């Protein structure tokens, strides 16, 4: 085994079929992502059965492409890392089965990786080493979590959403406003030409000591602002169809006000967590960290407190396998191998205490 092992990472937890090679925890040699957006667009959301079938069709060519881009063959690998939780069960099974078959046939270690912990690792890719402890923020389509990390493998959950994930709320807001799919980037584009002060949307803080999040009230507030408050006798379809009666400026204003409130919720919860936990670094990850308004809010927050902020490069914000391979290398270094009994799971085990990633 070399000091800097070559790790193949595999990611299939949702709607991206991804494979990547890293040398050690942070050097990315290749990063291939086959997105399924075109398959799910007409449903305005990920359809699990369609996702797992597409993973099955794409997984082998995507792995071959990742090896080819890195100029490597299967026999060069020192380990196979795979995201095995949390996610859509059928999708996860495709990745874990492929990883097990490969690792077994190559007699190389199998490394099961938690998706949430991997999103935190994304900010370490192609970057300087991080100083711990770090406050972690994962904001994606499936997760909104605040975490305390003592190292890449020692992560404790501080708070999470009690309803919608923030990325999911962006996607639903974009659907209400008829902005297209995937919604996050479309809503951000519309928000750029809107006035965030045009509407006052709620920023849920929950109980005074809570580090949890809630975005369902914000989503409903947007729906009512766009379509009017429901009255008895209303045609319900008014609330299930995109609000096409709005002018472009009205849509942009609603998008900007929604984005402003969503980011305010994240910023306030981060500030609350920073009052309680003394950290050196803020580590953020997940698809919503691609949002420029959120990135600049996080920058201001870190600067005001003299903290090192780690945001992933744009290509590592959304689901990717480089973050899986990188964290897999950390597991390999720690001697944490998995057995052939490694199973896919819909829930994360990032719980209060040490997370086994
Ligand atoms: O991390 P990710 O690829 O998948 C999950 O683990 O869920 O995140 C995807 C989510 C989607 O909800 C997408 O709309 C959101 O990230 N997203 C954004 C932006 N780009 C992606 N949300 C807001 N602004 C963006 N620019
Ligand atoms: Zn993700």
Short mmCIF file of C-alpha atoms and ligand atoms in Angstrom, two decimals:
data_model
loop_
_atom_site.label_atom_id
_atom_site.label_comp_id
_atom_site.label_asym_id
_atom_site.label_seq_id
_atom_site.Cartn_x
_atom_site.Cartn_y
_atom_site.Cartn_z
CA UNK A 1 0.00 0.00 0.00
CA UNK A 2 1.38 3.46 -0.92
CA UNK A 3 1.18 6.51 1.39
CA UNK A 4 -1.21 8.14 -1.06
CA UNK A 5 -3.55 5.37 -2.16
CA UNK A 6 -5.53 5.48 -5.38
CA UNK A 7 -9.21 5.30 -4.51
CA UNK A 8 -12.17 4.80 -6.82
CA UNK A 9 -15.27 6.56 -5.48
CA UNK A 10 -18.81 5.63 -6.53
CA UNK A 11 -21.89 7.80 -5.87
CA UNK A 12 -25.44 6.76 -6.82
CA UNK A 13 -27.54 7.92 -3.84
CA UNK A 14 -30.02 10.04 -5.82
CA UNK A 15 -30.08 11.08 -9.48
CA UNK A 16 -26.38 11.46 -10.36
CA UNK A 17 -24.36 8.44 -11.46
CA UNK A 18 -20.83 9.43 -10.51
CA UNK A 19 -17.37 7.90 -10.32
CA UNK A 20 -14.06 9.56 -9.48
CA UNK A 21 -10.47 8.74 -8.64
CA UNK A 22 -8.51 10.47 -5.90
CA UNK A 23 -4.92 10.03 -4.79
CA UNK A 24 -5.28 10.17 -1.03
CA UNK A 25 -7.98 12.29 0.63
CA UNK A 26 -7.72 15.49 -1.43
CA UNK A 27 -6.04 15.08 -4.86
CA UNK A 28 -8.67 14.55 -7.54
CA UNK A 29 -7.44 12.71 -10.66
CA UNK A 30 -10.83 12.38 -12.36
CA UNK A 31 -14.44 13.27 -11.63
CA UNK A 32 -17.22 11.95 -13.88
CA UNK A 33 -20.89 12.81 -13.29
CA UNK A 34 -23.73 11.53 -15.48
CA UNK A 35 -26.74 13.59 -14.48
CA UNK A 36 -30.31 12.34 -14.94
CA UNK A 37 -32.01 15.76 -14.95
CA UNK A 38 -33.49 15.21 -18.41
CA UNK A 39 -35.20 11.98 -17.24
CA UNK A 40 -36.88 13.59 -14.21
CA UNK A 41 -37.67 17.08 -15.57
CA UNK A 42 -41.23 16.27 -16.67
CA UNK A 43 -42.06 15.05 -13.14
CA UNK A 44 -40.43 18.11 -11.47
CA UNK A 45 -38.70 15.74 -9.04
CA UNK A 46 -36.68 12.52 -8.88
CA UNK A 47 -38.68 9.36 -9.61
CA UNK A 48 -36.90 6.58 -7.65
CA UNK A 49 -37.57 3.72 -10.09
CA UNK A 50 -36.41 5.74 -13.09
CA UNK A 51 -33.29 6.79 -11.14
CA UNK A 52 -32.22 3.25 -10.22
CA UNK A 53 -32.77 1.94 -13.76
CA UNK A 54 -30.66 4.78 -15.18
CA UNK A 55 -27.89 4.09 -12.62
CA UNK A 56 -27.85 0.47 -13.74
CA UNK A 57 -27.39 1.50 -17.38
CA UNK A 58 -24.70 4.08 -16.65
CA UNK A 59 -22.62 2.76 -13.77
CA UNK A 60 -20.10 0.65 -15.72
CA UNK A 61 -19.40 3.22 -18.48
CA UNK A 62 -19.06 5.98 -15.85
CA UNK A 63 -16.52 3.94 -13.82
CA UNK A 64 -14.57 3.13 -16.99
CA UNK A 65 -14.53 6.81 -17.94
CA UNK A 66 -13.24 7.83 -14.49
CA UNK A 67 -10.40 5.30 -14.75
CA UNK A 68 -9.64 6.36 -18.34
CA UNK A 69 -9.56 10.08 -17.45
CA UNK A 70 -7.09 9.31 -14.65
CA UNK A 71 -4.98 7.15 -16.99
CA UNK A 72 -5.42 4.12 -14.73
CA UNK A 73 -6.58 0.52 -14.93
CA UNK A 74 -8.63 -1.47 -12.40
CA UNK A 75 -5.48 -3.17 -11.04
CA UNK A 76 -3.98 0.21 -10.02
CA UNK A 77 -6.69 0.78 -7.38
CA UNK A 78 -5.86 0.57 -3.66
CA UNK A 79 -9.50 0.71 -2.55
CA UNK A 80 -13.11 1.13 -3.67
CA UNK A 81 -15.23 3.66 -1.76
CA UNK A 82 -18.98 3.84 -2.16
CA UNK A 83 -21.78 5.98 -0.81
CA UNK A 84 -24.03 3.44 0.94
CA UNK A 85 -26.29 5.85 2.92
CA UNK A 86 -28.47 7.88 3.09
CA UNK A 87 -30.41 8.04 -0.17
CA UNK A 88 -32.92 6.26 -2.38
CA UNK A 89 -32.62 2.57 -1.60
CA UNK A 90 -32.81 1.28 -5.20
CA UNK A 91 -30.22 3.83 -6.33
CA UNK A 92 -27.86 3.07 -3.43
CA UNK A 93 -28.09 -0.66 -4.17
CA UNK A 94 -26.71 -0.15 -7.67
CA UNK A 95 -23.62 1.64 -6.37
CA UNK A 96 -22.99 -0.68 -3.43
CA UNK A 97 -23.40 -3.80 -5.58
CA UNK A 98 -20.98 -2.46 -8.20
CA UNK A 99 -18.46 -1.47 -5.50
CA UNK A 100 -18.63 -4.83 -3.75
CA UNK A 101 -18.22 -6.77 -7.01
CA UNK A 102 -15.23 -4.65 -8.00
CA UNK A 103 -13.52 -4.68 -4.60
CA UNK A 104 -14.03 -8.44 -4.26
CA UNK A 105 -12.73 -9.24 -7.75
CA UNK A 106 -9.68 -6.98 -7.23
CA UNK A 107 -9.07 -8.17 -3.64
CA UNK A 108 -8.94 -4.54 -2.56
CA UNK A 109 -10.55 -2.86 0.49
CA UNK A 110 -14.23 -1.86 0.37
CA UNK A 111 -14.96 1.49 2.04
CA UNK A 112 -18.57 2.46 2.81
CA UNK A 113 -19.06 6.24 3.01
CA UNK A 114 -21.88 8.35 4.48
CA UNK A 115 -23.22 10.92 2.01
CA UNK A 116 -23.61 13.74 4.57
CA UNK A 117 -20.08 13.32 5.89
CA UNK A 118 -18.84 13.22 2.28
CA UNK A 119 -20.50 16.58 1.49
CA UNK A 120 -18.44 18.07 4.35
CA UNK A 121 -15.31 16.52 2.83
CA UNK A 122 -15.99 18.26 -0.52
CA UNK A 123 -14.51 21.52 0.82
CA UNK A 124 -11.20 19.73 1.49
CA UNK A 125 -10.76 18.57 -2.12
CA UNK A 126 -7.85 20.31 -3.88
CA UNK A 127 -7.48 22.62 -0.88
CA UNK A 128 -5.19 23.18 2.10
CA UNK A 129 -5.64 21.00 5.21
CA UNK A 130 -8.45 22.05 7.52
CA UNK A 131 -7.96 23.02 11.15
CA UNK A 132 -10.51 21.33 13.45
CA UNK A 133 -12.86 21.62 15.26
CA UNK A 134 -15.13 22.81 12.47
CA UNK A 135 -18.78 23.75 12.33
CA UNK A 136 -20.31 21.83 9.43
CA UNK A 137 -23.25 22.86 7.28
CA UNK A 138 -24.76 20.48 4.73
CA UNK A 139 -27.43 22.07 2.55
CA UNK A 140 -28.75 19.95 -0.30
CA UNK A 141 -31.89 18.56 -1.89
CA UNK A 142 -32.18 15.83 0.71
CA UNK A 143 -30.49 17.31 3.78
CA UNK A 144 -30.12 20.43 5.88
CA UNK A 145 -27.82 19.66 8.79
CA UNK A 146 -25.61 21.49 11.26
CA UNK A 147 -22.69 19.39 12.47
CA UNK A 148 -19.69 19.61 14.73
CA UNK A 149 -16.63 17.95 13.23
CA UNK A 150 -13.50 17.09 15.23
CA UNK A 151 -12.00 15.48 12.11
CA UNK A 152 -13.19 14.10 8.76
CA UNK A 153 -14.48 10.95 10.47
CA UNK A 154 -15.59 12.39 13.83
CA UNK A 155 -18.86 14.18 13.24
CA UNK A 156 -21.68 15.01 15.62
CA UNK A 157 -25.13 16.17 14.59
CA UNK A 158 -26.23 19.48 16.16
CA UNK A 159 -29.45 20.12 14.24
CA UNK A 160 -31.36 19.24 11.09
CA UNK A 161 -34.50 20.16 9.23
CA UNK A 162 -37.72 18.99 10.80
CA UNK A 163 -39.53 19.07 7.43
CA UNK A 164 -38.22 20.06 3.97
CA UNK A 165 -34.52 20.26 3.11
CA UNK A 166 -33.55 23.73 1.91
CA UNK A 167 -32.69 22.49 -1.62
CA UNK A 168 -36.05 20.74 -1.77
CA UNK A 169 -37.71 24.04 -0.76
CA UNK A 170 -35.82 25.85 -3.56
CA UNK A 171 -36.99 23.17 -6.01
CA UNK A 172 -40.63 23.42 -4.88
CA UNK A 173 -40.53 27.23 -4.90
CA UNK A 174 -39.22 27.14 -8.47
CA UNK A 175 -42.06 24.79 -9.44
CA UNK A 176 -44.65 27.15 -7.89
CA UNK A 177 -43.14 30.05 -9.84
CA UNK A 178 -42.91 28.01 -13.07
CA UNK A 179 -39.14 28.48 -13.29
CA UNK A 180 -38.23 24.94 -14.41
CA UNK A 181 -36.20 22.02 -13.13
CA UNK A 182 -33.82 21.65 -11.37
CA UNK A 183 -35.21 24.52 -9.38
CA UNK A 184 -32.30 25.79 -7.27
CA UNK A 185 -30.19 27.30 -10.07
CA UNK A 186 -33.34 28.58 -11.87
CA UNK A 187 -34.60 30.32 -8.73
CA UNK A 188 -31.20 31.88 -8.12
CA UNK A 189 -31.16 33.24 -11.69
CA UNK A 190 -34.63 34.79 -11.26
CA UNK A 191 -33.72 36.19 -7.83
CA UNK A 192 -30.83 38.17 -9.36
CA UNK A 193 -33.33 40.44 -11.14
CA UNK A 194 -35.76 40.62 -8.22
CA UNK A 195 -36.24 42.79 -5.14
CA UNK A 196 -35.81 40.70 -1.98
CA UNK A 197 -37.61 43.39 0.07
CA UNK A 198 -40.77 43.17 -2.03
CA UNK A 199 -42.20 40.50 0.32
CA UNK A 200 -41.58 39.63 3.96
CA UNK A 201 -41.41 35.87 4.28
CA UNK A 202 -41.10 34.04 7.62
CA UNK A 203 -37.70 32.94 8.91
CA UNK A 204 -38.40 29.95 11.18
CA UNK A 205 -36.20 29.97 14.29
CA UNK A 206 -38.18 27.32 16.28
CA UNK A 207 -37.49 27.21 20.06
CA UNK A 208 -34.94 29.62 21.49
CA UNK A 209 -32.28 26.93 21.89
CA UNK A 210 -33.05 24.96 18.74
CA UNK A 211 -30.46 24.36 16.04
CA UNK A 212 -33.05 22.63 13.84
CA UNK A 213 -34.43 24.12 10.64
CA UNK A 214 -37.89 24.34 9.10
CA UNK A 215 -38.64 25.43 5.53
CA UNK A 216 -42.21 24.24 4.96
CA UNK A 217 -43.76 27.49 6.30
CA UNK A 218 -41.61 29.55 3.94
CA UNK A 219 -42.73 27.40 1.02
CA UNK A 220 -46.40 27.86 1.96
CA UNK A 221 -45.91 31.63 2.39
CA UNK A 222 -44.51 31.78 -1.14
CA UNK A 223 -47.42 29.71 -2.49
CA UNK A 224 -49.97 32.08 -0.92
CA UNK A 225 -48.07 35.17 -2.08
CA UNK A 226 -48.01 33.78 -5.62
CA UNK A 227 -51.53 32.30 -5.81
CA UNK A 228 -53.49 34.08 -3.06
CA UNK A 229 -54.75 32.68 0.25
CA UNK A 230 -57.12 29.75 -0.19
CA UNK A 231 -60.85 30.42 0.38
CA UNK A 232 -63.61 27.88 0.62
CA UNK A 233 -64.91 26.91 -2.81
CA UNK A 234 -61.55 27.65 -4.51
CA UNK A 235 -60.44 25.48 -7.39
CA UNK A 236 -57.62 23.50 -5.70
CA UNK A 237 -55.78 23.20 -9.01
CA UNK A 238 -54.88 26.85 -8.59
CA UNK A 239 -52.34 25.71 -5.97
CA UNK A 240 -50.92 22.72 -7.82
CA UNK A 241 -50.12 24.46 -11.11
CA UNK A 242 -47.29 26.90 -11.80
CA UNK A 243 -48.35 30.54 -11.19
CA UNK A 244 -48.34 31.55 -14.86
CA UNK A 245 -50.45 34.66 -14.20
CA UNK A 246 -47.47 36.47 -12.63
CA UNK A 247 -45.42 39.02 -14.56
CA UNK A 248 -41.71 38.31 -14.90
CA UNK A 249 -40.93 41.06 -12.36
CA UNK A 250 -43.40 39.65 -9.84
CA UNK A 251 -41.82 36.21 -10.25
CA UNK A 252 -38.33 37.61 -9.81
CA UNK A 253 -39.37 39.55 -6.68
CA UNK A 254 -40.94 36.44 -5.14
CA UNK A 255 -37.82 34.40 -5.98
CA UNK A 256 -35.55 37.04 -4.42
CA UNK A 257 -37.66 37.31 -1.24
CA UNK A 258 -37.79 33.52 -0.92
CA UNK A 259 -34.02 33.17 -1.35
CA UNK A 260 -33.41 35.98 1.14
CA UNK A 261 -35.54 34.30 3.84
CA UNK A 262 -34.05 30.84 3.22
CA UNK A 263 -30.50 32.17 3.52
CA UNK A 264 -31.41 34.24 6.61
CA UNK A 265 -32.60 31.04 8.33
CA UNK A 266 -29.30 29.32 7.60
CA UNK A 267 -27.26 32.34 8.67
CA UNK A 268 -29.12 32.77 11.98
CA UNK A 269 -28.83 29.10 12.90
CA UNK A 270 -25.12 29.12 12.09
CA UNK A 271 -24.67 32.20 14.30
CA UNK A 272 -26.58 30.50 17.10
CA UNK A 273 -24.36 27.41 16.82
CA UNK A 274 -21.20 29.55 16.81
CA UNK A 275 -22.25 31.14 20.11
CA UNK A 276 -22.22 27.67 21.69
CA UNK A 277 -19.31 25.95 20.00
CA UNK A 278 -15.81 27.27 19.72
CA UNK A 279 -14.46 26.31 16.28
CA UNK A 280 -11.66 27.37 13.94
CA UNK A 281 -13.38 26.60 10.65
CA UNK A 282 -16.77 26.57 8.94
CA UNK A 283 -17.09 23.66 6.52
CA UNK A 284 -20.05 23.85 4.14
CA UNK A 285 -21.21 21.48 1.43
CA UNK A 286 -24.15 20.22 -0.62
CA UNK A 287 -25.86 21.44 -3.79
CA UNK A 288 -27.19 24.68 -2.27
CA UNK A 289 -23.61 25.87 -1.57
CA UNK A 290 -23.48 26.50 -5.33
CA UNK A 291 -25.78 29.48 -4.60
CA UNK A 292 -23.75 32.70 -4.86
CA UNK A 293 -25.93 34.64 -2.41
CA UNK A 294 -25.44 31.92 0.22
CA UNK A 295 -21.70 31.79 -0.50
CA UNK A 296 -21.34 35.52 0.06
CA UNK A 297 -23.46 35.43 3.27
CA UNK A 298 -21.23 32.63 4.61
CA UNK A 299 -18.13 34.60 3.63
CA UNK A 300 -19.34 37.65 5.59
CA UNK A 301 -20.24 35.53 8.60
CA UNK A 302 -16.83 33.82 8.68
CA UNK A 303 -14.94 37.06 8.10
CA UNK A 304 -16.76 38.82 10.96
CA UNK A 305 -15.70 36.01 13.32
CA UNK A 306 -12.23 35.49 11.90
CA UNK A 307 -12.98 31.88 10.95
CA UNK A 308 -11.63 29.91 8.02
CA UNK A 309 -14.54 29.23 5.63
CA UNK A 310 -14.31 26.17 3.39
CA UNK A 311 -16.72 26.12 0.49
CA UNK A 312 -16.41 23.38 -2.12
CA UNK A 313 -15.29 24.33 -5.60
CA UNK A 314 -18.39 24.58 -7.81
CA UNK A 315 -17.90 21.11 -9.33
CA UNK A 316 -17.89 19.54 -5.84
CA UNK A 317 -21.04 21.28 -4.49
CA UNK A 318 -23.60 18.96 -6.03
CA UNK A 319 -23.44 15.18 -5.73
CA UNK A 320 -20.12 13.83 -6.96
CA UNK A 321 -17.89 10.84 -6.33
CA UNK A 322 -14.64 12.73 -5.64
CA UNK A 323 -15.95 13.54 -2.14
CA UNK A 324 -16.73 9.82 -1.68
CA UNK A 325 -13.27 8.71 -2.83
CA UNK A 326 -11.56 11.38 -0.68
CA UNK A 327 -13.39 10.39 2.48
CA UNK A 328 -12.82 6.73 1.57
CA UNK A 329 -9.07 7.47 1.62
CA UNK A 330 -9.47 8.83 5.19
CA UNK A 331 -11.20 5.59 6.19
CA UNK A 332 -8.47 3.53 4.60
CA UNK A 333 -5.81 5.52 6.49
CA UNK A 334 -7.75 4.90 9.73
CA UNK A 335 -7.92 1.15 8.97
CA UNK A 336 -11.71 1.26 8.77
CA UNK A 337 -12.58 -1.26 6.07
CA UNK A 338 -16.02 -2.64 5.44
CA UNK A 339 -17.09 -6.21 4.93
CA UNK A 340 -18.98 -7.77 2.04
CA UNK A 341 -22.06 -7.50 4.28
CA UNK A 342 -22.01 -3.68 3.86
CA UNK A 343 -25.62 -2.72 3.18
CA UNK A 344 -27.35 0.26 1.63
CA UNK A 345 -29.49 2.30 4.05
CA UNK A 346 -31.99 5.13 3.60
CA UNK A 347 -30.98 6.89 6.84
CA UNK A 348 -27.69 8.46 7.87
CA UNK A 349 -25.98 7.37 11.05
CA UNK A 350 -24.67 10.87 11.66
CA UNK A 351 -26.06 10.93 15.18
CA UNK A 352 -24.99 12.59 18.41
CA UNK A 353 -21.60 11.05 18.89
CA UNK A 354 -19.02 9.64 16.58
CA UNK A 355 -20.18 8.88 13.10
CA UNK A 356 -18.83 5.79 11.41
CA UNK A 357 -18.41 6.85 7.80
O1 LIG B 1 -26.13 17.83 -3.04
P1 LIG B 1 -27.13 17.65 -4.13
O2 LIG B 1 -26.61 17.46 -5.54
O3 LIG B 1 -28.09 16.43 -3.85
C1 LIG B 1 -28.51 16.01 -2.59
O4 LIG B 1 -27.71 15.41 -1.83
O5 LIG B 1 -29.70 16.29 -2.30
O6 LIG B 1 -28.10 18.92 -4.06
C2 LIG B 1 -29.09 19.15 -5.01
C3 LIG B 1 -29.91 20.34 -4.55
C4 LIG B 1 -31.17 20.56 -5.36
O7 LIG B 1 -32.25 20.75 -4.50
C5 LIG B 1 -30.83 21.82 -6.15
O8 LIG B 1 -31.97 22.58 -6.49
C6 LIG B 1 -29.95 22.56 -5.16
O9 LIG B 1 -29.13 21.54 -4.62
N1 LIG B 1 -29.13 23.59 -5.84
C7 LIG B 1 -29.25 24.91 -5.60
C8 LIG B 1 -28.36 25.56 -6.49
N2 LIG B 1 -27.73 24.60 -7.23
C9 LIG B 1 -28.21 23.40 -6.80
N3 LIG B 1 -30.03 25.60 -4.74
C10 LIG B 1 -29.92 26.94 -4.74
N4 LIG B 1 -29.12 27.63 -5.58
C11 LIG B 1 -28.32 27.00 -6.46
N5 LIG B 1 -27.52 27.67 -7.28
ZN1 LIG B 2 -25.91 15.26 -1.84
#
